[in-house]
mmCIF file of C-alpha atoms in Angstrom:
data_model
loop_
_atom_site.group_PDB
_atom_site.id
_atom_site.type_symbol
_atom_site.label_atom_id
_atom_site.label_comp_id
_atom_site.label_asym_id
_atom_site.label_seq_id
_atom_site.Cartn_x
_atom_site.Cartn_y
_atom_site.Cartn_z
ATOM 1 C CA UNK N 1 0.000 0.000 0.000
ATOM 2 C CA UNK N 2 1.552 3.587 -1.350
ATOM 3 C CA UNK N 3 1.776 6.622 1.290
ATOM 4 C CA UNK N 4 2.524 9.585 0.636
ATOM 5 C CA UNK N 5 3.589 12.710 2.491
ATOM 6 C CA UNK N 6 2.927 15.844 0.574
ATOM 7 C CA UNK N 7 4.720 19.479 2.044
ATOM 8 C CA UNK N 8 2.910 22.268 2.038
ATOM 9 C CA UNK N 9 4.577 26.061 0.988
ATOM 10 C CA UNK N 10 7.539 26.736 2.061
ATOM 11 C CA UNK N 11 8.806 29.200 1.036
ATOM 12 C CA UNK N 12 12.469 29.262 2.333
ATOM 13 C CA UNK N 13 13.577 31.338 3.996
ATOM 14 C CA UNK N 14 10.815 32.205 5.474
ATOM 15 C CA UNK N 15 9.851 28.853 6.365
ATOM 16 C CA UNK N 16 8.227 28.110 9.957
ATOM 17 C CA UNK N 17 11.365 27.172 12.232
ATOM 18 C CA UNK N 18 10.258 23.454 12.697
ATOM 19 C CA UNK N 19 9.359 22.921 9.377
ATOM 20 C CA UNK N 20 11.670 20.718 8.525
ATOM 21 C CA UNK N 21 11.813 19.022 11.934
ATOM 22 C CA UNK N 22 8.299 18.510 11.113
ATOM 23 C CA UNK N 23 8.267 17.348 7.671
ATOM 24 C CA UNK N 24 11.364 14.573 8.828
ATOM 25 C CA UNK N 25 9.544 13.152 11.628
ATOM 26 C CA UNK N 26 6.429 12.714 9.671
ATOM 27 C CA UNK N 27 8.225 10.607 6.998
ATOM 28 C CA UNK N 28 10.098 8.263 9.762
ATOM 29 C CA UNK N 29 6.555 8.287 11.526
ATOM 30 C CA UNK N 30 4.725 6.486 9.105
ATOM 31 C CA UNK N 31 7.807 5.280 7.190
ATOM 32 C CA UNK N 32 7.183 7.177 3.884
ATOM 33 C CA UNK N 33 9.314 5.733 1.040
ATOM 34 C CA UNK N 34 11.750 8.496 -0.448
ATOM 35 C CA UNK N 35 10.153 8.125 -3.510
ATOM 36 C CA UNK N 36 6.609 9.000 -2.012
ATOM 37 C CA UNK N 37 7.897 12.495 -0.832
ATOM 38 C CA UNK N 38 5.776 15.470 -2.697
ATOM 39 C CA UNK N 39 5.934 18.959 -2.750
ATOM 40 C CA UNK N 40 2.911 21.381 -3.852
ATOM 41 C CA UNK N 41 5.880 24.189 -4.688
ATOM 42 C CA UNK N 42 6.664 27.771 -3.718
ATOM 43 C CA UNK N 43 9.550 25.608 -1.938
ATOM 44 C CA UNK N 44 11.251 28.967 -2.334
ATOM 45 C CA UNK N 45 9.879 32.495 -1.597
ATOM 46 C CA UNK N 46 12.010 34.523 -3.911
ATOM 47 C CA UNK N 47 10.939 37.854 -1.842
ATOM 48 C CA UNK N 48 13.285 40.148 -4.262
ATOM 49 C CA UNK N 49 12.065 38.412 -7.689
ATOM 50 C CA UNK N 50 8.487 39.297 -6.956
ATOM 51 C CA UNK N 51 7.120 43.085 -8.894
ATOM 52 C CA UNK N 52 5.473 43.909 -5.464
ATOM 53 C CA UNK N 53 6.792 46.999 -3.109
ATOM 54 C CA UNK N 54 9.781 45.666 -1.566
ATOM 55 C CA UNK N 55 9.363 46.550 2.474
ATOM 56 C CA UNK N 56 12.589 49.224 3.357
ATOM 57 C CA UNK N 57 13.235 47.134 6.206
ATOM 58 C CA UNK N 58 13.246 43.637 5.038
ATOM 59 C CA UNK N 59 16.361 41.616 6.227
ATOM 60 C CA UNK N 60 17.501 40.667 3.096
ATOM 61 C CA UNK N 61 19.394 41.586 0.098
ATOM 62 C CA UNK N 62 18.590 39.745 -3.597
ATOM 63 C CA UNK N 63 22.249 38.169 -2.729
ATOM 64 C CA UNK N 64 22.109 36.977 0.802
ATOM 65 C CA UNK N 65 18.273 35.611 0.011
ATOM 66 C CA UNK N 66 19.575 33.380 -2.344
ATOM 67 C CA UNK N 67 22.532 32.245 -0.383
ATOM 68 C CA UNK N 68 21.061 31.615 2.370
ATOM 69 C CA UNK N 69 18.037 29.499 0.018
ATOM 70 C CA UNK N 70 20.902 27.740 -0.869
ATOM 71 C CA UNK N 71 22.364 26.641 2.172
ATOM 72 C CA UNK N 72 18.262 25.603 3.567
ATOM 73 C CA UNK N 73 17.782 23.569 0.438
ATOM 74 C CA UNK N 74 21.043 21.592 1.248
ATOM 75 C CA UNK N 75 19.326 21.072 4.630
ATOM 76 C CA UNK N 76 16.238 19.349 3.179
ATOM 77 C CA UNK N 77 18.186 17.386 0.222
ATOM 78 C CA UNK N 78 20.072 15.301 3.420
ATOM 79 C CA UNK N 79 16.825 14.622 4.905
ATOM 80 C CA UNK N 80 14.853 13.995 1.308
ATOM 81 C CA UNK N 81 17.271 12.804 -0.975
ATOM 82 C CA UNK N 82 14.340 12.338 -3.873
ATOM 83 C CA UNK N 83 11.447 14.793 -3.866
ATOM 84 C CA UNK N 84 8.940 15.131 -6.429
ATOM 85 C CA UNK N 85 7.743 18.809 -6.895
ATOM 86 C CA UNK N 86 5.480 21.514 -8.592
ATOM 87 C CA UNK N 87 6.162 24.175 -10.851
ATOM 88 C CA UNK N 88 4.761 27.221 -8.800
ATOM 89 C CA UNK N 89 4.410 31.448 -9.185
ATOM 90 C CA UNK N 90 7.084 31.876 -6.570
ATOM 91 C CA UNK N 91 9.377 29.771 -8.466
ATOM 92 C CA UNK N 92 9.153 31.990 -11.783
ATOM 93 C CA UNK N 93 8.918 34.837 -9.859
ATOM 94 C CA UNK N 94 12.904 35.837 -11.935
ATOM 95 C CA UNK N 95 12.140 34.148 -14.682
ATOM 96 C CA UNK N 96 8.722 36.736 -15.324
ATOM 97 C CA UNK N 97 11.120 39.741 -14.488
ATOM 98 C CA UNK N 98 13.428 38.366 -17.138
ATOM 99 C CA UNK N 99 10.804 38.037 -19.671
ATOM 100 C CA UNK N 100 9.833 42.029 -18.665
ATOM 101 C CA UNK N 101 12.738 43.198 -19.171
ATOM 102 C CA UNK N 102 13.140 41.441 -22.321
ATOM 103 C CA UNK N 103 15.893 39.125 -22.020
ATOM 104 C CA UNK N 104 15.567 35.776 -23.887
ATOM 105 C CA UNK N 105 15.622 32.366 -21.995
ATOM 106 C CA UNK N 106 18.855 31.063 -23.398
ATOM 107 C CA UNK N 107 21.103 33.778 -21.167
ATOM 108 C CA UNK N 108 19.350 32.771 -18.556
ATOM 109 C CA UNK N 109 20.169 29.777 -15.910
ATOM 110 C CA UNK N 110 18.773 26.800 -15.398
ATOM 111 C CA UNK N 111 16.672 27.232 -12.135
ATOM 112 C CA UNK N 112 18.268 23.664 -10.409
ATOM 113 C CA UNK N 113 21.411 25.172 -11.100
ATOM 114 C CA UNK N 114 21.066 28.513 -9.522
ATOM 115 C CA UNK N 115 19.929 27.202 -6.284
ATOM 116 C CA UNK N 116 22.167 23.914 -6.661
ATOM 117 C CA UNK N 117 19.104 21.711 -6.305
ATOM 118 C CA UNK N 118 19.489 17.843 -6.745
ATOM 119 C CA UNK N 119 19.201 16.038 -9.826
ATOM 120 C CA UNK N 120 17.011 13.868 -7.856
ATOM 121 C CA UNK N 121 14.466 16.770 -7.258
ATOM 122 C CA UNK N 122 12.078 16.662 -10.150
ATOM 123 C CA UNK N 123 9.971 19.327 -11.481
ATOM 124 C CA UNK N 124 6.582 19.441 -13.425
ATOM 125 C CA UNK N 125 3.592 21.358 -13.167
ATOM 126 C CA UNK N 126 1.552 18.613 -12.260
ATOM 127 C CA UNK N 127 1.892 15.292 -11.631
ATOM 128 C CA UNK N 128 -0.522 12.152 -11.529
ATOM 129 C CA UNK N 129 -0.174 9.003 -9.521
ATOM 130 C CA UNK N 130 -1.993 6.245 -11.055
ATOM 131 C CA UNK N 131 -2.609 4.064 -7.568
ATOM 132 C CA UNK N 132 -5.723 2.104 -6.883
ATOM 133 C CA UNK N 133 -7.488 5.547 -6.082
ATOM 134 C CA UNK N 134 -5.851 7.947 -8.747
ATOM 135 C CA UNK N 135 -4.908 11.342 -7.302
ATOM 136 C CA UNK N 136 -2.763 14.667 -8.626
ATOM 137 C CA UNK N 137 -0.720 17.227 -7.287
ATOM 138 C CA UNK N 138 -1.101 20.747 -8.547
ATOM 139 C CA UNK N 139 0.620 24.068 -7.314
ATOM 140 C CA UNK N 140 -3.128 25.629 -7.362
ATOM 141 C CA UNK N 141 -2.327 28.643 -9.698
ATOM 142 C CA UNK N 142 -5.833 29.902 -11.187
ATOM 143 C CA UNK N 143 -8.087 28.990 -7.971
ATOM 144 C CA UNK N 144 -8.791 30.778 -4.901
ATOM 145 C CA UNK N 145 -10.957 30.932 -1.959
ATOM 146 C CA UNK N 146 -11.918 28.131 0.335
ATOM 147 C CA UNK N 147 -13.200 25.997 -2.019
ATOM 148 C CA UNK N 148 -10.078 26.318 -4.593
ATOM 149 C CA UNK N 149 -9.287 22.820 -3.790
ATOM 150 C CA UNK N 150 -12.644 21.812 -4.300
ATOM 151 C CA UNK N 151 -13.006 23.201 -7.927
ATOM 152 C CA UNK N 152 -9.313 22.098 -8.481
ATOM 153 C CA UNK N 153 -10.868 18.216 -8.463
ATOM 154 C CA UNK N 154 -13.362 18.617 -10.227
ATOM 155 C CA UNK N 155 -12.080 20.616 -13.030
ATOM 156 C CA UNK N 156 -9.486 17.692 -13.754
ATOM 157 C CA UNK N 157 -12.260 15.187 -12.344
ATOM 158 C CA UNK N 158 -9.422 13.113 -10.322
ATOM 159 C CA UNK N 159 -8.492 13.743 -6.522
ATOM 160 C CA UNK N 160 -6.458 16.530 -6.203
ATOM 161 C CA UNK N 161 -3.638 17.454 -3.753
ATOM 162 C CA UNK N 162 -2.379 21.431 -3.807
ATOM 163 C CA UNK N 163 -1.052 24.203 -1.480
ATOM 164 C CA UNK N 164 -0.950 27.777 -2.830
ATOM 165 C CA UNK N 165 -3.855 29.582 -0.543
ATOM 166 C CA UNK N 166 -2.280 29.289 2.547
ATOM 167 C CA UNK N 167 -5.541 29.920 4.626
ATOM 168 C CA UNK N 168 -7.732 27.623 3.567
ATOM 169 C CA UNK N 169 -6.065 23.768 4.592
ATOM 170 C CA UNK N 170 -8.867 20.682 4.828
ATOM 171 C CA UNK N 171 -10.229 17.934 2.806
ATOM 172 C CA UNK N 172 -13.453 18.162 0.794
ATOM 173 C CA UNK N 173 -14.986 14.708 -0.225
ATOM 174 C CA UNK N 174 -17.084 14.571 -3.695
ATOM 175 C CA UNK N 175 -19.152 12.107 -4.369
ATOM 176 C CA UNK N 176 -21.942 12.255 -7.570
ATOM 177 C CA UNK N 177 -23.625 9.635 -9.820
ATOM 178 C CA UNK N 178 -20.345 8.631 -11.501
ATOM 179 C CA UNK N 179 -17.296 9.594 -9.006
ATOM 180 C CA UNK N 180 -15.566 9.722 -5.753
ATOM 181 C CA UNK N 181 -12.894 11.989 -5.519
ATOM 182 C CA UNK N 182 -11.360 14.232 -2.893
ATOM 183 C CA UNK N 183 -9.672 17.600 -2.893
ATOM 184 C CA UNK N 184 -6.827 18.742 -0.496
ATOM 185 C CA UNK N 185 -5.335 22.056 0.183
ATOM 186 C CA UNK N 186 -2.399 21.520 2.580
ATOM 187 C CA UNK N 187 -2.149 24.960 3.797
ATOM 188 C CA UNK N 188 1.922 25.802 4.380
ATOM 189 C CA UNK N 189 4.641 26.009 6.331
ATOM 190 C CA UNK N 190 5.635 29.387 6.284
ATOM 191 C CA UNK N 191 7.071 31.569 9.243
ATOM 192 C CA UNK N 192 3.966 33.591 9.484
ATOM 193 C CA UNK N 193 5.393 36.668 11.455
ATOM 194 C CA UNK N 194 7.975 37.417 8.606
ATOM 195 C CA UNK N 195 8.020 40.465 6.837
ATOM 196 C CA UNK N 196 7.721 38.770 3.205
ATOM 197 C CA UNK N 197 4.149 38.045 4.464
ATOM 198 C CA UNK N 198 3.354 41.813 5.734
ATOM 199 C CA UNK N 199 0.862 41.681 2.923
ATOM 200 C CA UNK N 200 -1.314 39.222 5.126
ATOM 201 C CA UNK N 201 -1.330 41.198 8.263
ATOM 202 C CA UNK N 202 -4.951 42.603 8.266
ATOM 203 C CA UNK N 203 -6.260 39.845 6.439
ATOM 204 C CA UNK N 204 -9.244 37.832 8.569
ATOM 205 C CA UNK N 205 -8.258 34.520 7.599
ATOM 206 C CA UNK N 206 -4.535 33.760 8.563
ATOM 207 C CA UNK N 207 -2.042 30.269 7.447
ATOM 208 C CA UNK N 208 -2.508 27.127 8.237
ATOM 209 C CA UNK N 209 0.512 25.561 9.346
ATOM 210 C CA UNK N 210 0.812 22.035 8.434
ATOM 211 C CA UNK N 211 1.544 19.244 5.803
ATOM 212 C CA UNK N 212 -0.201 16.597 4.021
ATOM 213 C CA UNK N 213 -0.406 12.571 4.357
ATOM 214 C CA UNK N 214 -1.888 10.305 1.745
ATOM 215 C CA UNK N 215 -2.611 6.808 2.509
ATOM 216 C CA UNK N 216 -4.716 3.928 1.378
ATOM 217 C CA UNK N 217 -2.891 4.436 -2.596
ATOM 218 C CA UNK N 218 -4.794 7.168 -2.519
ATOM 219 C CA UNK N 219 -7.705 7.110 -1.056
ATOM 220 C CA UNK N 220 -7.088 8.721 2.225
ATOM 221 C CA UNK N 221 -5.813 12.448 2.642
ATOM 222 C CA UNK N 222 -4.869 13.860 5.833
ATOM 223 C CA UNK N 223 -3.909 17.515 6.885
ATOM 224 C CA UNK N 224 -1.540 17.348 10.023
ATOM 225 C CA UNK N 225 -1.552 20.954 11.493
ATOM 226 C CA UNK N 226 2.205 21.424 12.636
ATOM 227 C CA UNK N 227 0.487 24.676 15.250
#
């Protein structure tokens, strides 16, 4: 029987503090296989890439951001040697400056290289895991709201797995004439106090903090709240 643990936004380095402590102890809990470790994406934050006013205060430069993404990522590879991940808005967040400012994709570098991410991280912008109860994992780009997830699974009519709106975590079952199917929005694991999410300070609905288990190949989601 396939589990799975799926990790919620990151976005290092403004990651929750126990977030990887977290993540770690939930794959030697319930002894997920390293090939079974997912990622919804915006594993990086990418504050200085983004075309939104910069806060005069933040901690970091566009240099020590990415060095110190660098050195987090490192941190995770040891833990999660394989990880299988989705494309995400934070994670073109340089690449749409680039295309602004007109500069063609060949001068640009490869985004594993940049942040030295292992081969044996794999990108695509979704993926689909044909198990006895058939599920995908999207970023969530294009939905919204507390029923994002929701829509998300019935648009592709197959379970769906996602992160993206950071408020809005749980499970919503589906069941018509002709299907049974689930969707899942595993909230994040940002550091919610952080300036790169000053944006979300008056907002009424504030992050979840946790990650995502799959069990049963499939048919069995679970939201773990870390907080």
């Amino acid at each position: 029987m396939a589990n799975y643990l799926v990790i919620s936004d990151l976005q290092i380095p403004f990651e929750h503090e126990r977030a990887l402590e977290f993540c770690f102890s939930l794959k030697r809990h319930y002894k997920i296989p390293d090939e079974n470790v997912l990622n919804v994406g915006d594993e990086l934050d990418l504050y200085h890439g983004s075309h939104f006013q910069k806060d005069p205060d933040a901690g970091h430069t566009p240099t020590s951001e990415l060095r110190i993404a660098r050195e987090k990522l490192k941190e995770w590879a040891r833990l999660f040697p394989k990880m299988k991940i989705c494309i995400s808005n934070h994670g073109i967040r340089w690449v749409k400056k680039a295309i602004q400012a007109e500069i063609p994709t060949q001068l640009l570098r490869g985004y594993k290289d940049i942040y030295e991410i292992p081969e044996s991280w794999e990108y695509k912008e979704e993926w689909v895991f044909k198990e006895k109860h058939p599920f995908r994992m999207i970023h969530g780009m294009g939905y919204s709201g507390q029923a994002g997830h929701r829509t998300a699974a019935l648009d592709g009519g197959i379970s769906t797995v996602m992160g993206h709106l950071h408020s809005h975590a749980g499970i919503c079952h589906i069941k018509t004439s002709h299907q049974k199917i689930w969707g899942f929005n595993t909230g994040s694991l940002i550091d919610a106090d952080a300036y790169a999410f000053n944006y979300g300070r008056d907002s009424r609905f504030k992050p979840c903090i946790g990650a995502g288990l799959i069990f049963g190949d499939g048919s069995t989601p679970i939201w773990v709240p870390l907080e």
